[in-house]
Each structure stands twice: as structure tokens, then as C-alpha cells.
mmCIF file of C-alpha atoms and ligand atoms in Angstrom:
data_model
loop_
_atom_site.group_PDB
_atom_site.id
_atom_site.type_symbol
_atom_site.label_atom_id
_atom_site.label_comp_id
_atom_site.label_asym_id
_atom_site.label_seq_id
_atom_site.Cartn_x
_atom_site.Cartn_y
_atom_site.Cartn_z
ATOM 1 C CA UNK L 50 115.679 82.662 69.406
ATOM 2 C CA UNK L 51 116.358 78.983 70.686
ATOM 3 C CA UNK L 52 117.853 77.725 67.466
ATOM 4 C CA UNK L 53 121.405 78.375 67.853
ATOM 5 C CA UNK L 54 122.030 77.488 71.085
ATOM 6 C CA UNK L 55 123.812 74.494 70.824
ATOM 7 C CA UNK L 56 126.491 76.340 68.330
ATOM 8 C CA UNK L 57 127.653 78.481 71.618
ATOM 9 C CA UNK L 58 128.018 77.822 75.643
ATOM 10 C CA UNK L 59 126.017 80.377 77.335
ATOM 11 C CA UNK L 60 126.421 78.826 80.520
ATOM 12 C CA UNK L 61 128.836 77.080 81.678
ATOM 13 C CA UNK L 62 129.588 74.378 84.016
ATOM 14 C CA UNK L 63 130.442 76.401 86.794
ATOM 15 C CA UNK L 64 127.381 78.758 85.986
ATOM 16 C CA UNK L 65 129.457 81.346 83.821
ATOM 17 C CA UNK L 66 127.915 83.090 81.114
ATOM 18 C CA UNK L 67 129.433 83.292 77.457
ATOM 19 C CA UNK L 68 130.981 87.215 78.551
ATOM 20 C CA UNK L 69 132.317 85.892 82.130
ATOM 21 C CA UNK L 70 129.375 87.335 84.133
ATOM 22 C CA UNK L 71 127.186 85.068 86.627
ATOM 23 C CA UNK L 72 123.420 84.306 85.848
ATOM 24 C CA UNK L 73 122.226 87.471 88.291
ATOM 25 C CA UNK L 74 125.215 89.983 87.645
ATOM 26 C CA UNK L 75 124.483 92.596 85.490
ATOM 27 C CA UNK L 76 126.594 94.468 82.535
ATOM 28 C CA UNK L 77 128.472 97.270 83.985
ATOM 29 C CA UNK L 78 126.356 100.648 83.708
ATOM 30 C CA UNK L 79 127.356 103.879 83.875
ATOM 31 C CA UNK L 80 124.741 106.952 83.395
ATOM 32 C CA UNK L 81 125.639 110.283 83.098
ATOM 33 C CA UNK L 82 122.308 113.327 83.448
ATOM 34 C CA UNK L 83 123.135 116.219 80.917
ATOM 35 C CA UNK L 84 125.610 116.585 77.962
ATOM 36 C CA UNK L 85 123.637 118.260 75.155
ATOM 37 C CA UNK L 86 123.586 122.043 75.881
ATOM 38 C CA UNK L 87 120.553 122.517 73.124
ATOM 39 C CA UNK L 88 118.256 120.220 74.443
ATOM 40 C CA UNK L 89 115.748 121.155 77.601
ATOM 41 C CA UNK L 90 117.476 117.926 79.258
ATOM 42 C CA UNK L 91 119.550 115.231 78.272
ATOM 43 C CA UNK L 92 121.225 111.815 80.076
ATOM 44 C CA UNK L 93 123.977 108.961 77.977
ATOM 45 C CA UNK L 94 123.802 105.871 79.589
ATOM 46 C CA UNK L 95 126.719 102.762 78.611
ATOM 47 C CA UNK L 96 125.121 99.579 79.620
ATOM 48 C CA UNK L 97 127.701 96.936 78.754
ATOM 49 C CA UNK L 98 128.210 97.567 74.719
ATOM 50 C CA UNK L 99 125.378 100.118 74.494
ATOM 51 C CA UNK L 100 126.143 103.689 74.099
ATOM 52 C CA UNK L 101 123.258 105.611 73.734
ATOM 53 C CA UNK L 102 122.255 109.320 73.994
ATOM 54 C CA UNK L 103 118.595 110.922 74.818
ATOM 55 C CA UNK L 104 117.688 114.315 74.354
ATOM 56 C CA UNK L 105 114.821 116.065 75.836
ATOM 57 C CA UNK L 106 112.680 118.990 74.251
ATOM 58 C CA UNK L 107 109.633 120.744 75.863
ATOM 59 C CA UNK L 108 107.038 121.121 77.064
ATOM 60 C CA UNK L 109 106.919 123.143 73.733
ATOM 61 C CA UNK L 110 104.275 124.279 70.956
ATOM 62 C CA UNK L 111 102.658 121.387 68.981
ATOM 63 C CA UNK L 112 103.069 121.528 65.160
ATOM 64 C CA UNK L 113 101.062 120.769 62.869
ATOM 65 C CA UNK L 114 98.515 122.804 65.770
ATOM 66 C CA UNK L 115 96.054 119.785 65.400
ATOM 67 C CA UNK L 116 97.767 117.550 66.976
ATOM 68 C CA UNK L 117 97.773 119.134 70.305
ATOM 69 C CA UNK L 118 95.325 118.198 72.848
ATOM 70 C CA UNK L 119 93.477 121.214 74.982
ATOM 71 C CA UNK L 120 93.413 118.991 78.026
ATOM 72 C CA UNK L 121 96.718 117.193 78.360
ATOM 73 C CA UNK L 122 100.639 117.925 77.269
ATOM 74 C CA UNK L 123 101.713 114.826 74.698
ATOM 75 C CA UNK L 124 104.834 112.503 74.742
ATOM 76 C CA UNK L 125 106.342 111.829 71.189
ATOM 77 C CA UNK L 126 109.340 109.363 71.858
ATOM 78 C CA UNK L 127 112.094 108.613 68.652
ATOM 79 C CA UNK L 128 114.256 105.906 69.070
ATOM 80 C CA UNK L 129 116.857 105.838 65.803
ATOM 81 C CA UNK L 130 120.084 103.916 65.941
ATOM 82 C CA UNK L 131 123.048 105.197 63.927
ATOM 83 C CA UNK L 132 123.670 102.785 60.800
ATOM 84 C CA UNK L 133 127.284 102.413 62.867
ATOM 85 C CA UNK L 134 125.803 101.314 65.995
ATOM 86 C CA UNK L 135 125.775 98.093 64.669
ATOM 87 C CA UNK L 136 128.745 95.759 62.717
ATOM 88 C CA UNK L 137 127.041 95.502 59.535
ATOM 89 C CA UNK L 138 125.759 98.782 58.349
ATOM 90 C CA UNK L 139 122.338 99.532 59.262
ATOM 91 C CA UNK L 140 119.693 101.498 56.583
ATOM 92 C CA UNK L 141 119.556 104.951 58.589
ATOM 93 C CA UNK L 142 116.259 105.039 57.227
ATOM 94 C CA UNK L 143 113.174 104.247 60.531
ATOM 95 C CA UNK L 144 112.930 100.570 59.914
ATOM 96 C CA UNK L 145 109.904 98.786 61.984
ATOM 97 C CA UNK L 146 111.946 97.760 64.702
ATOM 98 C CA UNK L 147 112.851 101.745 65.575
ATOM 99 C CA UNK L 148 108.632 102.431 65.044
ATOM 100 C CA UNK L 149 107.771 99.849 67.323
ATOM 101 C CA UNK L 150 110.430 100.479 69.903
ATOM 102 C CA UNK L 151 109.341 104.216 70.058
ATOM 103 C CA UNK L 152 106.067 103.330 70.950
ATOM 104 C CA UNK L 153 106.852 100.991 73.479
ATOM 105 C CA UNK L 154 109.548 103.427 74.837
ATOM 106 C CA UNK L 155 107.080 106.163 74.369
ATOM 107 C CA UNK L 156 103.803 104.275 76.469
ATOM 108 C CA UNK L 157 106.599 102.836 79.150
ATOM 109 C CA UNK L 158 107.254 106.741 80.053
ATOM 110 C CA UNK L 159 103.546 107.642 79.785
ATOM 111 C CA UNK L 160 102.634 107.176 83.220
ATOM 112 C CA UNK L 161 106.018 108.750 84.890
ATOM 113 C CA UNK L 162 105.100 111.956 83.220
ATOM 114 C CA UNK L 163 102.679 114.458 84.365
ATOM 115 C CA UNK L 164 101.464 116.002 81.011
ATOM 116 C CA UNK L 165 98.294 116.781 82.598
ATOM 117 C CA UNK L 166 100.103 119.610 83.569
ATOM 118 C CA UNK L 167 101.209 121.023 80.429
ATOM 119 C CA UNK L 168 97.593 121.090 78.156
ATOM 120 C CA UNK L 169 98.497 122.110 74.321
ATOM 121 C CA UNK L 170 101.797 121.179 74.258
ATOM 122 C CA UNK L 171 104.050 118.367 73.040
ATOM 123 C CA UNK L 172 107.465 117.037 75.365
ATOM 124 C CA UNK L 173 109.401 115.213 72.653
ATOM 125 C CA UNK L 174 112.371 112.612 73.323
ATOM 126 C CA UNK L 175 114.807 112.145 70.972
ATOM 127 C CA UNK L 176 117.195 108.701 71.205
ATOM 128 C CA UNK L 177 119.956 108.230 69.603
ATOM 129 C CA UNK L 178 121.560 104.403 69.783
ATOM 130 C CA UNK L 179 125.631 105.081 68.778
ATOM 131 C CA UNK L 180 126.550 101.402 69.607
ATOM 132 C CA UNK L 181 124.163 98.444 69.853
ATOM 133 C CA UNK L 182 124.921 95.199 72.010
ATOM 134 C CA UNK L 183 121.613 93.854 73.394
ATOM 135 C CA UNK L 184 118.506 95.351 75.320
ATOM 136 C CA UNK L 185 119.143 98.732 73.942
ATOM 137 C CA UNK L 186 115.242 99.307 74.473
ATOM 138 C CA UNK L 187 115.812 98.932 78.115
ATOM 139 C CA UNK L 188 118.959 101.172 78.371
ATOM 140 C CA UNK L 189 117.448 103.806 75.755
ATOM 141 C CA UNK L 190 114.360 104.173 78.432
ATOM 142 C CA UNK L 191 116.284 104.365 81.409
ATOM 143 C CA UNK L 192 118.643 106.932 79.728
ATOM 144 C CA UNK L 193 115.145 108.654 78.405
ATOM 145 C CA UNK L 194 113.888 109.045 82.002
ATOM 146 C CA UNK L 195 116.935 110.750 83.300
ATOM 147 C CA UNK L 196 116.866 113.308 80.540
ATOM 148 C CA UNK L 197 112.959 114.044 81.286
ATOM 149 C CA UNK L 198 114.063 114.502 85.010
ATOM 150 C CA UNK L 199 116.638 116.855 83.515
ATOM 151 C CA UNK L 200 114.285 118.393 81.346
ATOM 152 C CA UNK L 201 112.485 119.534 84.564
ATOM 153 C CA UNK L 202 109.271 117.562 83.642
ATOM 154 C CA UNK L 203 107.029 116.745 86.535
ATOM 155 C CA UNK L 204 107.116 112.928 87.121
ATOM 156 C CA UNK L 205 105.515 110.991 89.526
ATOM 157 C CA UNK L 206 108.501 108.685 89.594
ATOM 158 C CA UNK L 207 111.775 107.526 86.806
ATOM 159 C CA UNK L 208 111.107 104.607 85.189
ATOM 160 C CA UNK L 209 114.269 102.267 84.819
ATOM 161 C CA UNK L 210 114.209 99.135 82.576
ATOM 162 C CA UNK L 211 116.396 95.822 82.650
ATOM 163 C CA UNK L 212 115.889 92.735 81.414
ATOM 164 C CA UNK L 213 115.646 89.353 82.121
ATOM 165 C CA UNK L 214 115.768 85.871 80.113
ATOM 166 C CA UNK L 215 116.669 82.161 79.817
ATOM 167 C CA UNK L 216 119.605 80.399 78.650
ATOM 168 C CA UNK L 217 120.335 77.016 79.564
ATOM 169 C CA UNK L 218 117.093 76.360 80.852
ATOM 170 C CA UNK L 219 118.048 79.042 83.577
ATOM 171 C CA UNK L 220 116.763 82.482 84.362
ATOM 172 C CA UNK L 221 119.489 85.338 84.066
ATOM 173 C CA UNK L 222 119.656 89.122 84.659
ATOM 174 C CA UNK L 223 120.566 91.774 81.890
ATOM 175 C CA UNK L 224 120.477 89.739 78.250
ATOM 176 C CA UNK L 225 123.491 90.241 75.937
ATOM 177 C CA UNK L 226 123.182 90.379 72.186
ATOM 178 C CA UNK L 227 124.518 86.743 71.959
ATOM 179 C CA UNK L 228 122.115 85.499 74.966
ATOM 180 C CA UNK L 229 119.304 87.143 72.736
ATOM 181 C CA UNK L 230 119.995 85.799 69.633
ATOM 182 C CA UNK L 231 120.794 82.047 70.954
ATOM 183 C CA UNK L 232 118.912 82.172 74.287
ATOM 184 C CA UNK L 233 115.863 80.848 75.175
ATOM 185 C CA UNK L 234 113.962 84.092 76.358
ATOM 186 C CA UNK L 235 114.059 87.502 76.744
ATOM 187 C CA UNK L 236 111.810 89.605 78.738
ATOM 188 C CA UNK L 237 112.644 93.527 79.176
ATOM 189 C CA UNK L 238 110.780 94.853 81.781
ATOM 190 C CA UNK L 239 110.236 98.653 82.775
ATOM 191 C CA UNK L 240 109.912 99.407 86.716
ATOM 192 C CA UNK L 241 108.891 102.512 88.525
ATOM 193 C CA UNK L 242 110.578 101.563 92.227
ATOM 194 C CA UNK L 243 108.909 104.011 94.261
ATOM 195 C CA UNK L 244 105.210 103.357 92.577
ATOM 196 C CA UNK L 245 106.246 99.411 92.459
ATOM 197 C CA UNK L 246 104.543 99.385 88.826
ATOM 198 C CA UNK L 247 105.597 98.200 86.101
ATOM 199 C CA UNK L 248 105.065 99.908 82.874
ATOM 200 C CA UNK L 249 107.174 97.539 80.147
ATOM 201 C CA UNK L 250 106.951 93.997 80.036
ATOM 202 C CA UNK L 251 107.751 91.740 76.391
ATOM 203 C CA UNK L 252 108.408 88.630 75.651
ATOM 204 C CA UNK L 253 110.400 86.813 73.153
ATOM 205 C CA UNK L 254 110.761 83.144 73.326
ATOM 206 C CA UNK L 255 108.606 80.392 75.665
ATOM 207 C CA UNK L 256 108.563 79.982 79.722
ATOM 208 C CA UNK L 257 106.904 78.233 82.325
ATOM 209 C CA UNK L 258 104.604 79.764 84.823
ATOM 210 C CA UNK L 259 107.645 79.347 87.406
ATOM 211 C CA UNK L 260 110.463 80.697 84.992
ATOM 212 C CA UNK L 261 107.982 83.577 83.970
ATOM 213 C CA UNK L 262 107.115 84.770 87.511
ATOM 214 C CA UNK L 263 110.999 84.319 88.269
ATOM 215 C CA UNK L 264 111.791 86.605 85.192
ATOM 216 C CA UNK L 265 109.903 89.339 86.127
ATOM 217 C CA UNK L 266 111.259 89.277 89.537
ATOM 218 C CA UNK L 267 114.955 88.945 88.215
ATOM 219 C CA UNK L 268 113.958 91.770 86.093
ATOM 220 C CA UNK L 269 112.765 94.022 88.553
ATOM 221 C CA UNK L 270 115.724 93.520 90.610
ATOM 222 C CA UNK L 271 117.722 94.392 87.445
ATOM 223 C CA UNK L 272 115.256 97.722 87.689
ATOM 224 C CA UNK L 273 116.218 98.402 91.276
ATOM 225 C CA UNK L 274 119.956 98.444 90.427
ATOM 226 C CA UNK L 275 119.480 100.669 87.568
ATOM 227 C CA UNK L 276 117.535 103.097 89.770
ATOM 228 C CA UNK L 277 119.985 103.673 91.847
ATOM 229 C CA UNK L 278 122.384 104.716 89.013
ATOM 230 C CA UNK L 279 119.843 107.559 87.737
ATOM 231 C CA UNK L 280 119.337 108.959 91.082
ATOM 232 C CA UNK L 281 123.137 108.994 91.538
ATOM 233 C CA UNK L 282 123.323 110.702 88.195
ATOM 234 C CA UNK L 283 121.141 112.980 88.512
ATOM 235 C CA UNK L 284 122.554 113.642 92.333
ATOM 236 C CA UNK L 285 125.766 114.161 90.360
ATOM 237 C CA UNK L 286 124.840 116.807 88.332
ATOM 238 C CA UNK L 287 122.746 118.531 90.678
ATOM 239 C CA UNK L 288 124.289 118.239 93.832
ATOM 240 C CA UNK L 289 127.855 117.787 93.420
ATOM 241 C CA UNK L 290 128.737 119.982 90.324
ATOM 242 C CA UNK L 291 126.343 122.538 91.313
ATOM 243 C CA UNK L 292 124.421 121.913 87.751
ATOM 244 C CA UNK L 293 127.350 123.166 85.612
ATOM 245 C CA UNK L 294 127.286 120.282 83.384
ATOM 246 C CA UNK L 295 124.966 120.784 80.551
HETATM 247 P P1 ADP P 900 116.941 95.353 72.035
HETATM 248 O O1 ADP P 900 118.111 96.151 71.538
HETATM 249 O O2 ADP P 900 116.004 96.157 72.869
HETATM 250 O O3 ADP P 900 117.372 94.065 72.720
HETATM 251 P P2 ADP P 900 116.145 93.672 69.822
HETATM 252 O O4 ADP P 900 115.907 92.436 70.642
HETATM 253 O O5 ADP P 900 115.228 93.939 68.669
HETATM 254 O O6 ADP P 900 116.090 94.978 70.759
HETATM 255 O O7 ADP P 900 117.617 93.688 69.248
HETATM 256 C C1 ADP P 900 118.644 92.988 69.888
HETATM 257 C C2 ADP P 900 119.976 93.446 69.363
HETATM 258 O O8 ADP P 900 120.106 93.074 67.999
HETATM 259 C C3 ADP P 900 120.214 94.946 69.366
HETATM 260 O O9 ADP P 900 120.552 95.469 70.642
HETATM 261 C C4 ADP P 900 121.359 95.046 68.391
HETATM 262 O O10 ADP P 900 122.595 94.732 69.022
HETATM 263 C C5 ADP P 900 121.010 93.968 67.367
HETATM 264 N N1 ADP P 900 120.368 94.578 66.202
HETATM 265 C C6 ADP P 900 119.179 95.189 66.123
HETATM 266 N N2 ADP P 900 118.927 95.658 64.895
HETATM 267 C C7 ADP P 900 119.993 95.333 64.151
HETATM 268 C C8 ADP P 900 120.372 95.521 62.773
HETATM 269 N N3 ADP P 900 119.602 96.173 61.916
HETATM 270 N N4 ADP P 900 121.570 95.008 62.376
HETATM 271 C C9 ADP P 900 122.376 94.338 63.231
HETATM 272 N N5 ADP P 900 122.089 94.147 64.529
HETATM 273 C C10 ADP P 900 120.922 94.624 64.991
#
């Protein structure tokens, strides 16, 4: 991150960005709740390039038995992306990047979910990344916590993600795969609106105290927007199509 930058404009003068947006518009998103008729609940979100699925199993039986936990349900959270989600062919085999991005998808849904109520058994998220462009963490867990609310789960609110970063010494919303790999920073950030918490927050690259407090505020905004989109999807399915949709 940083190194490239002067290779590419990423802003320009008239405060562009390098795919035409401004510095606080973000990618277009669409979510949709349902889709996969053999999972408990399931959402596909497209945020800009990203197309990515989630699929929602449980609360079911734990195996291997051990694992299970007499006094609370447990989350197990797989993010994989396709080895076409990406232009040069990825190994399909979990690399570190999928481990680690499980686990931070997994503990950024933690405290949305109620598993309190479920003792013994395991809710397990399945993610599937089809095409990659750029904060696919922060799209995978917003699509994740439309599928749990499809799933039925008990939450005490959705957690939607978006993230922020710096290119040109200035703070944007909503981080493209070029502003990531040239950019200064990039900060995803996971919100729950109605609980104003956060529960995701990296960082990749260097800030100030001003530029950090003014990415997590960019990035919560980003949050907000995103919000809105899984309420409307779920409203969609629920409301409109009288739950036919998968
Ligand atoms: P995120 O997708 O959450 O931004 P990263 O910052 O690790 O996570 O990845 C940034 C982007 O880099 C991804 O969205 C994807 O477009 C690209 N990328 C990730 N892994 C690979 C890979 N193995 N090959 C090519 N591109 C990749």
C-alpha cells in the first residue's frame, strides 16, 4: 500500500476518483435476502465488482459432539472465494487470507447474534466470493447478516460493514481494489446502527489522529447507507413478495 501511487491518479483535480466516483460516494450496492432454497437463510449482495453469496445453516447439531458448548449456540463463519473471482486464477485451496477473514467476519457477527439462546448447537455461515474487486470482507459481512436475519436467528441488531481510506492525502468512502492496492489507507469498519457499536475496525496503511477519527466516521456513514439496503432487502422479501423467494 502507498508505493504505487504515483503510477495512477486516484484523485483528480476536480476531486474525481480513478472509477469516476467522488471522495464520499459509494459503489453502487444492490442486496438481495434469500436465493438458496437448501440453506436455513441466505442474502447475495453486488457491491461495485463484488458478487458474493452467503448461506446460512442452523441452529443445528454440533459435530464432532465436543465441540459444542452446554451453555451457548456457536458461530462458525467460512469465507472462500472461487479461484475465478479473481483475474489470475486463485489456489481454491483456504489460503491465510480466507482463515483470517473468517475469523474476523466470524467475531464482527458475534455480538449481533443471540446464541445464548440456542445452548449445544452450532449456526454456521457459509461465503462464497464469485467476483472480487475490493473490500469483499465488508460486503461478505453485510451479505452474512442478511442471511442470519433470514435464517430466523435472533439478533440484537444487523451488522453492516463499509469501508473507508486515504488516497491523495484525502479520506474517501467505500475503497476499490485499485484505491487499496495504491492508496494510502484502508480501514473496513463493521457498524451495528441501532446499538451505535462497532464490531470491525482494521487498518492497513498510516493516518493521523485527525484522518483516523475522520475514517471511522466516513466509515460509519458508509455503514448507515448499507443498512438501509438490508432492511429494504429483507422488507422485500418479506413484505412485498409475501416470502416466496427462497
Ligand atoms: P478485501 O477484499 O476485504 O478488501 P484484501 O484487502 O485482502 O481484502 O483484498 C483486496 C482485494 O485484493 C480483494 O478484494 C481482491 O480483489 C484482491 N485479491 C485478494 N486475494 C487475491 C488473490 N489471491 N489474487 C488476486 N487478487 C486478490
Amino acid at each position: 500500500m502507498g508505493g504505487r501511487e504515483s503510477d495512477m491518479v486516484l484523485l483528480d483535480a476536480n476531486g474525481i476518483r480513478c472509477d469516476g466516483r467522488r471522495i464520499d460516494e459509494p459503489r453502487r450496492i444492490m442486496i438481495k435476502a434469500g436465493g438458496l432454497k437448501n440453506a436455513d437463510g441466505s442474502a447475495y449482495i453486488e457491491f461495485g465488482d463484488n458478487k458474493i453469496i452467503a448461506g446460512v445453516f442452523g441452529p443445528r447439531d454440533v459435530h464432532p459432539k465436543h465441540m459444542s458448548d452446554t451453555d451457548t449456540g456457536i458461530l462458525r463463519v467460512r469465507y472462500h472465494m472461487e479461484p475465478f473471482s479473481v483475474s489470475e486464477r486463485k489456489n481454491p485451496a483456504p489460503s491465510r487470507r480466507e482463515i483470517e477473514i473468517s475469523k474476523v467476519i466470524k467475531e464482527a457477527l458475534a455480538p449481533a447474534v443471540m446464541l445464548e439462546k440456542f445452548p449445544r448447537t452450532a449456526v454456521d455461515v457459509f461465503i462464497e466470493v464469485i467476483q472480487a474487486d475490493g473490500g469483499t470482507r465488508c460486503a461478505a459481512l453485510s451479505a452474512a447478516s442478511v442471511a442470519l436475519a433470514d435464517a430466523g436467528i435472533p439478533m440484537r441488531d444487523m451488522v453492516a460493514a463499509c469501508a473507508a481510506g486515504k488516497v491523495a492525502d484525502t479520506v474517501i468512502l467505500d475503497v476499490n481494489n485499485e484505491e487499496d492496492q495504491a492508496g494510502q489507507a484502508d480501514m473496513p469498519v463493521g457498524y451495528m446502527p441501532n446499538l451505535e457499536k462497532i464490531t470491525l475496525l482494521q487498518l492497513d496503511g498510516v493516518l493521523s489522529a485527525e484522518e483516523y477519527k475522520k475514517c471511522v466516521e466516513t466509515g460509519i456513514n458508509g455503514c448507515k447507507l448499507v443498512y438501509e439496503l438490508q432492511k429494504k432487502a429483507l422488507q422485500e422479501k418479506y413484505f412485498q413478495n409475501g416470502g416466496q423467494q427462497n
